[in-house]
Amino acid sequence: RRLHALNFTLGHDDGISTRDLSEADIVLVGVSRSGKTPTCLYLAMHYSLKAANYPLTDDDFDSGRLPAALAKVRQKLYGLTIVPEQLSRIRHERRPHGVYSTIAQCRAEVAQAEALFKAENIQYLDTTTVSIEEIASTIVRDKGLR
């Protein structure tokens, strides 16, 4: 079961595949670098949960609603957010040049993601000062997963 969950999780990392999201136990959504991938891997390895994740991008924010693939699995969604200043520091380590890591871009993306979570009534968690283990256990508790 754990290996099946891990294979599913790896195949559904970062929005790689959305065709069979209905098989997921949980689908994490949030901006790039908010902790989705490591949390999904932890959920798969320690809870044997099929965890997918989908990065919210400017294209998703332009529509003002959930992407179609996510709307179909609304009940499985859980949002991750992060303080924009921390997000900017993390992104700067990965890609120091360009708009991606600027504080303005990070503030805009986080604000839009949180607005989408609220508008769509999606539970979410601020991951800024929380360990991956704590994020995972909070998600399992909040979603009533085993």
mmCIF file of C-alpha atoms in Angstrom:
data_model
loop_
_atom_site.group_PDB
_atom_site.id
_atom_site.type_symbol
_atom_site.label_atom_id
_atom_site.label_comp_id
_atom_site.label_asym_id
_atom_site.label_seq_id
_atom_site.Cartn_x
_atom_site.Cartn_y
_atom_site.Cartn_z
ATOM 1 C CA ARG A 1 0.000 0.000 0.000
ATOM 2 C CA ARG A 2 2.817 2.386 0.900
ATOM 3 C CA LEU A 3 4.666 1.743 -2.366
ATOM 4 C CA HIS A 4 1.480 2.246 -4.376
ATOM 5 C CA ALA A 5 0.873 5.529 -2.524
ATOM 6 C CA LEU A 6 4.452 6.664 -3.130
ATOM 7 C CA ASN A 7 4.289 5.829 -6.845
ATOM 8 C CA PHE A 8 0.997 7.699 -7.154
ATOM 9 C CA THR A 9 2.451 10.690 -5.303
ATOM 10 C CA LEU A 10 5.567 10.819 -7.486
ATOM 11 C CA GLY A 11 3.419 10.609 -10.623
ATOM 12 C CA HIS A 12 1.218 13.472 -9.431
ATOM 13 C CA ASP A 13 3.867 15.877 -8.213
ATOM 14 C CA ASP A 14 3.644 19.522 -9.205
ATOM 15 C CA GLY A 15 0.604 19.015 -11.434
ATOM 16 C CA ILE A 16 2.453 16.533 -13.699
ATOM 17 C CA SER A 17 -0.730 14.532 -14.147
ATOM 18 C CA THR A 18 -4.303 15.507 -13.354
ATOM 19 C CA ARG A 19 -6.112 12.768 -15.243
ATOM 20 C CA ASP A 20 -6.815 10.467 -12.286
ATOM 21 C CA LEU A 21 -6.912 12.860 -9.360
ATOM 22 C CA SER A 22 -10.129 11.171 -8.231
ATOM 23 C CA GLU A 23 -7.918 8.309 -6.980
ATOM 24 C CA ALA A 24 -6.015 10.642 -4.645
ATOM 25 C CA ASP A 25 -6.683 10.610 -0.932
ATOM 26 C CA ILE A 26 -5.626 14.279 -0.734
ATOM 27 C CA VAL A 27 -4.662 17.008 -3.222
ATOM 28 C CA LEU A 28 -2.506 19.829 -1.893
ATOM 29 C CA VAL A 29 -2.729 23.212 -3.619
ATOM 30 C CA GLY A 30 -0.689 26.346 -3.149
ATOM 31 C CA VAL A 31 1.918 28.589 -4.683
ATOM 32 C CA SER A 32 5.291 27.251 -5.770
ATOM 33 C CA ARG A 33 7.645 26.532 -2.822
ATOM 34 C CA SER A 34 4.951 26.466 -0.119
ATOM 35 C CA GLY A 35 5.801 22.898 0.953
ATOM 36 C CA LYS A 36 3.472 20.807 -1.200
ATOM 37 C CA THR A 37 5.955 18.226 -2.503
ATOM 38 C CA PRO A 38 7.717 17.316 0.745
ATOM 39 C CA THR A 39 4.380 17.146 2.539
ATOM 40 C CA CYS A 40 2.944 14.835 -0.125
ATOM 41 C CA LEU A 41 5.976 12.574 0.086
ATOM 42 C CA TYR A 42 5.671 12.452 3.871
ATOM 43 C CA LEU A 43 1.951 11.636 3.624
ATOM 44 C CA ALA A 44 2.719 8.798 1.206
ATOM 45 C CA MET A 45 5.639 7.368 3.154
ATOM 46 C CA HIS A 46 4.265 7.671 6.690
ATOM 47 C CA TYR A 47 0.498 7.454 6.201
ATOM 48 C CA SER A 48 0.352 5.429 2.939
ATOM 49 C CA LEU A 49 -1.867 8.137 1.445
ATOM 50 C CA LYS A 50 -2.041 8.841 -2.279
ATOM 51 C CA ALA A 51 -1.183 12.533 -2.214
ATOM 52 C CA ALA A 52 -1.133 14.747 -5.303
ATOM 53 C CA ASN A 53 -0.168 18.381 -5.498
ATOM 54 C CA TYR A 54 -0.950 21.195 -7.858
ATOM 55 C CA PRO A 55 0.888 24.533 -8.017
ATOM 56 C CA LEU A 56 -1.314 27.593 -8.383
ATOM 57 C CA THR A 57 0.062 29.965 -11.014
ATOM 58 C CA ASP A 58 -0.812 33.339 -12.501
ATOM 59 C CA ASP A 59 -2.927 31.550 -15.128
ATOM 60 C CA ASP A 60 -5.037 29.989 -12.374
ATOM 61 C CA PHE A 61 -5.442 33.328 -10.615
ATOM 62 C CA ASP A 62 -6.511 35.073 -13.834
ATOM 63 C CA SER A 63 -9.644 32.924 -14.047
ATOM 64 C CA GLY A 64 -10.596 33.671 -10.431
ATOM 65 C CA ARG A 65 -11.765 30.106 -9.850
ATOM 66 C CA LEU A 66 -10.414 26.609 -9.452
ATOM 67 C CA PRO A 67 -8.906 24.925 -12.497
ATOM 68 C CA ALA A 68 -11.342 22.358 -13.930
ATOM 69 C CA ALA A 69 -9.196 19.399 -12.854
ATOM 70 C CA LEU A 70 -9.279 20.610 -9.236
ATOM 71 C CA ALA A 71 -12.960 21.500 -9.224
ATOM 72 C CA LYS A 72 -13.737 17.829 -9.869
ATOM 73 C CA VAL A 73 -11.960 16.815 -6.646
ATOM 74 C CA ARG A 74 -12.946 19.803 -4.520
ATOM 75 C CA GLN A 75 -13.612 17.676 -1.410
ATOM 76 C CA LYS A 76 -10.009 16.371 -1.516
ATOM 77 C CA LEU A 77 -8.330 19.783 -1.709
ATOM 78 C CA TYR A 78 -6.235 21.276 1.068
ATOM 79 C CA GLY A 79 -4.368 24.553 0.675
ATOM 80 C CA LEU A 80 -0.888 25.493 1.832
ATOM 81 C CA THR A 81 0.197 29.094 2.224
ATOM 82 C CA ILE A 82 3.302 30.839 3.520
ATOM 83 C CA VAL A 83 4.361 34.314 4.625
ATOM 84 C CA PRO A 84 5.480 36.198 1.470
ATOM 85 C CA GLU A 85 8.820 37.295 2.951
ATOM 86 C CA GLN A 86 9.771 33.679 3.733
ATOM 87 C CA LEU A 87 8.560 32.577 0.304
ATOM 88 C CA SER A 88 10.754 35.212 -1.323
ATOM 89 C CA ARG A 89 13.809 33.982 0.625
ATOM 90 C CA ILE A 90 13.143 30.364 -0.363
ATOM 91 C CA ARG A 91 12.585 31.250 -4.012
ATOM 92 C CA HIS A 92 15.681 33.463 -4.063
ATOM 93 C CA GLU A 93 17.794 30.422 -3.140
ATOM 94 C CA ARG A 94 16.343 28.500 -6.065
ATOM 95 C CA ARG A 95 16.142 31.243 -8.694
ATOM 96 C CA PRO A 96 17.700 34.545 -7.551
ATOM 97 C CA HIS A 97 17.076 36.502 -10.748
ATOM 98 C CA GLY A 98 13.805 37.493 -12.335
ATOM 99 C CA VAL A 99 10.313 38.214 -11.050
ATOM 100 C CA TYR A 100 9.755 34.759 -9.485
ATOM 101 C CA SER A 101 11.525 35.538 -6.207
ATOM 102 C CA THR A 102 10.653 39.219 -5.786
ATOM 103 C CA ILE A 103 8.731 40.195 -2.677
ATOM 104 C CA ALA A 104 6.071 41.884 -4.818
ATOM 105 C CA GLN A 105 5.460 38.691 -6.806
ATOM 106 C CA CYS A 106 5.378 36.579 -3.648
ATOM 107 C CA ARG A 107 2.931 38.948 -1.930
ATOM 108 C CA ALA A 108 0.638 38.956 -4.946
ATOM 109 C CA GLU A 109 0.660 35.161 -5.348
ATOM 110 C CA VAL A 110 0.064 34.458 -1.658
ATOM 111 C CA ALA A 111 -2.769 36.999 -1.497
ATOM 112 C CA GLN A 112 -4.410 35.533 -4.597
ATOM 113 C CA ALA A 113 -4.029 31.947 -3.350
ATOM 114 C CA GLU A 114 -5.537 32.788 0.041
ATOM 115 C CA ALA A 115 -8.393 34.687 -1.627
ATOM 116 C CA LEU A 116 -9.080 31.651 -3.822
ATOM 117 C CA PHE A 117 -9.035 29.328 -0.786
ATOM 118 C CA LYS A 118 -11.532 31.563 0.995
ATOM 119 C CA ALA A 119 -13.777 32.034 -2.043
ATOM 120 C CA GLU A 120 -13.843 28.297 -2.725
ATOM 121 C CA ASN A 121 -14.111 27.365 0.981
ATOM 122 C CA ILE A 122 -10.899 25.302 0.955
ATOM 123 C CA GLN A 123 -9.219 24.609 4.291
ATOM 124 C CA TYR A 124 -5.643 25.835 4.348
ATOM 125 C CA LEU A 125 -2.624 26.053 6.600
ATOM 126 C CA ASP A 126 0.219 28.561 6.900
ATOM 127 C CA THR A 127 3.404 26.481 6.585
ATOM 128 C CA THR A 128 5.864 29.260 7.443
ATOM 129 C CA THR A 129 6.930 27.985 10.870
ATOM 130 C CA VAL A 130 5.514 24.468 10.806
ATOM 131 C CA SER A 131 7.516 21.278 10.190
ATOM 132 C CA ILE A 132 6.564 18.861 7.424
ATOM 133 C CA GLU A 133 5.543 16.326 10.087
ATOM 134 C CA GLU A 134 3.214 18.853 11.712
ATOM 135 C CA ILE A 135 1.768 19.929 8.363
ATOM 136 C CA ALA A 136 1.035 16.300 7.486
ATOM 137 C CA SER A 137 -0.559 15.452 10.831
ATOM 138 C CA THR A 138 -2.703 18.608 10.678
ATOM 139 C CA ILE A 139 -3.936 17.689 7.200
ATOM 140 C CA VAL A 140 -4.698 14.114 8.256
ATOM 141 C CA ARG A 141 -6.629 15.403 11.280
ATOM 142 C CA ASP A 142 -8.477 18.187 9.444
ATOM 143 C CA LYS A 143 -9.524 15.954 6.543
ATOM 144 C CA GLY A 144 -10.349 12.929 8.708
ATOM 145 C CA LEU A 145 -7.880 10.700 6.889
ATOM 146 C CA ARG A 146 -6.492 7.537 8.406
#
